[in-house]
CSV table of C-alpha atoms in Angstrom, one decimal:
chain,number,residue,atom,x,y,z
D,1,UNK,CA,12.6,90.8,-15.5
D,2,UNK,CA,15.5,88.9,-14.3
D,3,UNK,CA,15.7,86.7,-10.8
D,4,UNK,CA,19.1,86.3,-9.2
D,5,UNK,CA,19.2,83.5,-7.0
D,6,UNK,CA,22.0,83.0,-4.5
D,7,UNK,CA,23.5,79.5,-2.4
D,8,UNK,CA,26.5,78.7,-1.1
D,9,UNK,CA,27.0,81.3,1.8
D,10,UNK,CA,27.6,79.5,5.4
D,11,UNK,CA,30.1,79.5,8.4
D,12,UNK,CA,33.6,79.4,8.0
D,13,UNK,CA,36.9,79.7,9.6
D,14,UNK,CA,39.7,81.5,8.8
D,15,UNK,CA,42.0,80.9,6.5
D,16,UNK,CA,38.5,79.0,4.8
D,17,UNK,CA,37.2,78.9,1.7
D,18,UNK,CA,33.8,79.2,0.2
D,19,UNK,CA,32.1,79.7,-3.4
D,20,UNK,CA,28.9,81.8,-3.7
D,21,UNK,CA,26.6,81.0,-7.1
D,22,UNK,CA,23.8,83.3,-8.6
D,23,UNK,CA,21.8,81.6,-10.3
D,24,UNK,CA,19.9,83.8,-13.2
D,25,UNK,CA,16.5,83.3,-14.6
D,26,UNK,CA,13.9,85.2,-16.8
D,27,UNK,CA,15.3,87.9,-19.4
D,28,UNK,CA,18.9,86.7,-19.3
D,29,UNK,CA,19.8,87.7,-22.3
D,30,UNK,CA,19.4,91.6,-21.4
D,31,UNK,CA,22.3,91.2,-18.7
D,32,UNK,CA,25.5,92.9,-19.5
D,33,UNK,CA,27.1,93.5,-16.0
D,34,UNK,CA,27.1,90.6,-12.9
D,35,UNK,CA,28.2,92.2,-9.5
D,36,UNK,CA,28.5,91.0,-6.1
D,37,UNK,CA,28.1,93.2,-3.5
D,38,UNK,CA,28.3,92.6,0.6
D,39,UNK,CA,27.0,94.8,3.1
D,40,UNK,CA,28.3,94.2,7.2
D,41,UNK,CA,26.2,95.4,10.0
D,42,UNK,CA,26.7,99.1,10.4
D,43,UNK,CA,28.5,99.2,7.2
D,44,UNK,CA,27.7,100.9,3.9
D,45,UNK,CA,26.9,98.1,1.1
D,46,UNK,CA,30.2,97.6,-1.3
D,47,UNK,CA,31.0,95.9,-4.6
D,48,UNK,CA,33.3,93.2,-4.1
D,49,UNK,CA,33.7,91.9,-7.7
D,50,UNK,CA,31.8,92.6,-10.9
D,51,UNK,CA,32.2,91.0,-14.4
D,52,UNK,CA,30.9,91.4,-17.9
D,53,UNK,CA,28.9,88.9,-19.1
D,54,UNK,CA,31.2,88.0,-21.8
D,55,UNK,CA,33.9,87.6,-19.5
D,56,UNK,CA,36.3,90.2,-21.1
D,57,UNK,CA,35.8,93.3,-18.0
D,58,UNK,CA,36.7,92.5,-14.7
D,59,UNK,CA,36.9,94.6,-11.2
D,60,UNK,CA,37.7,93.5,-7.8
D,61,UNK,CA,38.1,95.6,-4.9
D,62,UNK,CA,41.2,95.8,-3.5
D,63,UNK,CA,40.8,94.2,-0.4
D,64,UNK,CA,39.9,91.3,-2.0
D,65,UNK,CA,42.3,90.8,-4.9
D,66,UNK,CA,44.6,88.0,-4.8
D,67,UNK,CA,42.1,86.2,-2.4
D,68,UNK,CA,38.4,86.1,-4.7
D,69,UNK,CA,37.9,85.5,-8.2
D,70,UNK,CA,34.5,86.0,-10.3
D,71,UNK,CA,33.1,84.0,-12.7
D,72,UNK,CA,30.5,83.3,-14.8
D,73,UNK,CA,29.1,80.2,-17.0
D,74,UNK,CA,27.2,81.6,-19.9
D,75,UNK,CA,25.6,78.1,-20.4
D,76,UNK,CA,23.7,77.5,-17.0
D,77,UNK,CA,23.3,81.2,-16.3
D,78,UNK,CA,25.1,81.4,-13.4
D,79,UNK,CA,28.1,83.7,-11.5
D,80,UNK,CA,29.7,82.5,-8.9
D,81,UNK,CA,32.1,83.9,-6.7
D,82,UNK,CA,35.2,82.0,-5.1
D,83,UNK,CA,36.5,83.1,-2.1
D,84,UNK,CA,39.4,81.7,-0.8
D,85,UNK,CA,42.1,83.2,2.5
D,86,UNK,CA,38.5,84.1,4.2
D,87,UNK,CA,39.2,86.7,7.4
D,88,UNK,CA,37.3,87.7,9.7
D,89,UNK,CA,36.5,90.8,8.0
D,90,UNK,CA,34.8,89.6,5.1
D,91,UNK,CA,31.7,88.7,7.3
D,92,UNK,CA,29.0,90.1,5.9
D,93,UNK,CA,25.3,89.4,3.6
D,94,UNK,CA,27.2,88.8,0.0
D,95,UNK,CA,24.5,90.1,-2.7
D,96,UNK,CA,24.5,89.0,-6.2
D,97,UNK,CA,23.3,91.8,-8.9
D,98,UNK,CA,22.7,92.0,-12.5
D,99,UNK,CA,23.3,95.5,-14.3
D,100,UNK,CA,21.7,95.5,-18.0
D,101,UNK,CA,23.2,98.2,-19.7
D,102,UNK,CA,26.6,98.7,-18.3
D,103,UNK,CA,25.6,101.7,-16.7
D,104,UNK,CA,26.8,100.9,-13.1
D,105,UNK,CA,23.3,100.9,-12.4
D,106,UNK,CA,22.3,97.5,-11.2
D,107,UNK,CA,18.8,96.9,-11.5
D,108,UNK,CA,18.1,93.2,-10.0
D,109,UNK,CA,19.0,92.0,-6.8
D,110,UNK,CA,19.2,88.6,-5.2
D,111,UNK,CA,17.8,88.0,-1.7
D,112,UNK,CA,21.4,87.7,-0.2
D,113,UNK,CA,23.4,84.7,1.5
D,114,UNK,CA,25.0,85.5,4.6
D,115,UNK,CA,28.7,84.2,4.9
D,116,UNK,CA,30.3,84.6,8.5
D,117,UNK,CA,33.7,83.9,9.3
D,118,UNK,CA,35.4,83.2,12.4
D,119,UNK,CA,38.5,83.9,13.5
């Protein structure tokens, strides 16, 4: 079993910046793909950014690249997510998720952190 653990969500402005972390605990070591994901209200849940846990594969969706980057730190167990040029529309419940096979299957969820942004 793995817990995912997520801080750092809050209210922000435009133009703002925040950093999510995910804090990992239990079978770490079984991890092979971190993802986070966000879901809006009335909106279908999306990945925003995933990464390997070595660090050598990573994705962002478009309408975030240039603006977010993912990363992870092997040694405390943890992924965090800087977001920086926040707008409006990237208001949502961010979810951290760990995938252990590579598979695009992620099996452990965090309990979400919900990051609003104002214009």
């Amino acid at each position: 079993q793995v817990q995912l653990v997520e801080s750092g969500g809050g209210l922000v402005q435009a133009g703002g910046s925040l950093r999510l972390s995910c804090a990992a605990s239990g079978r770490t070591f079984s991890m092979h793909v971190m993802g986070w994901f966000r879901q809006a209200p009335g909106k279908e849940r999306e990945l925003v950014a995933d990464i390997t846990w070595s660090g050598s594969t990573i994705y962002y969706v478009d309408s975030v690249k240039g603006r977010f980057t993912i990363s992870g730190d092997n040694a405390k167990n943890t992924v965090y997510l800087q977001m920086n040029s926040l707008k409006p529309e990237d208001t949502a419940v961010y979810y951290c998720a760990a995938d252990p096979t590579g598979s695009g299957r992620y099996a452990y969820w965090g309990q979400g952190t919900q990051v609003t942004v104002s214009s």
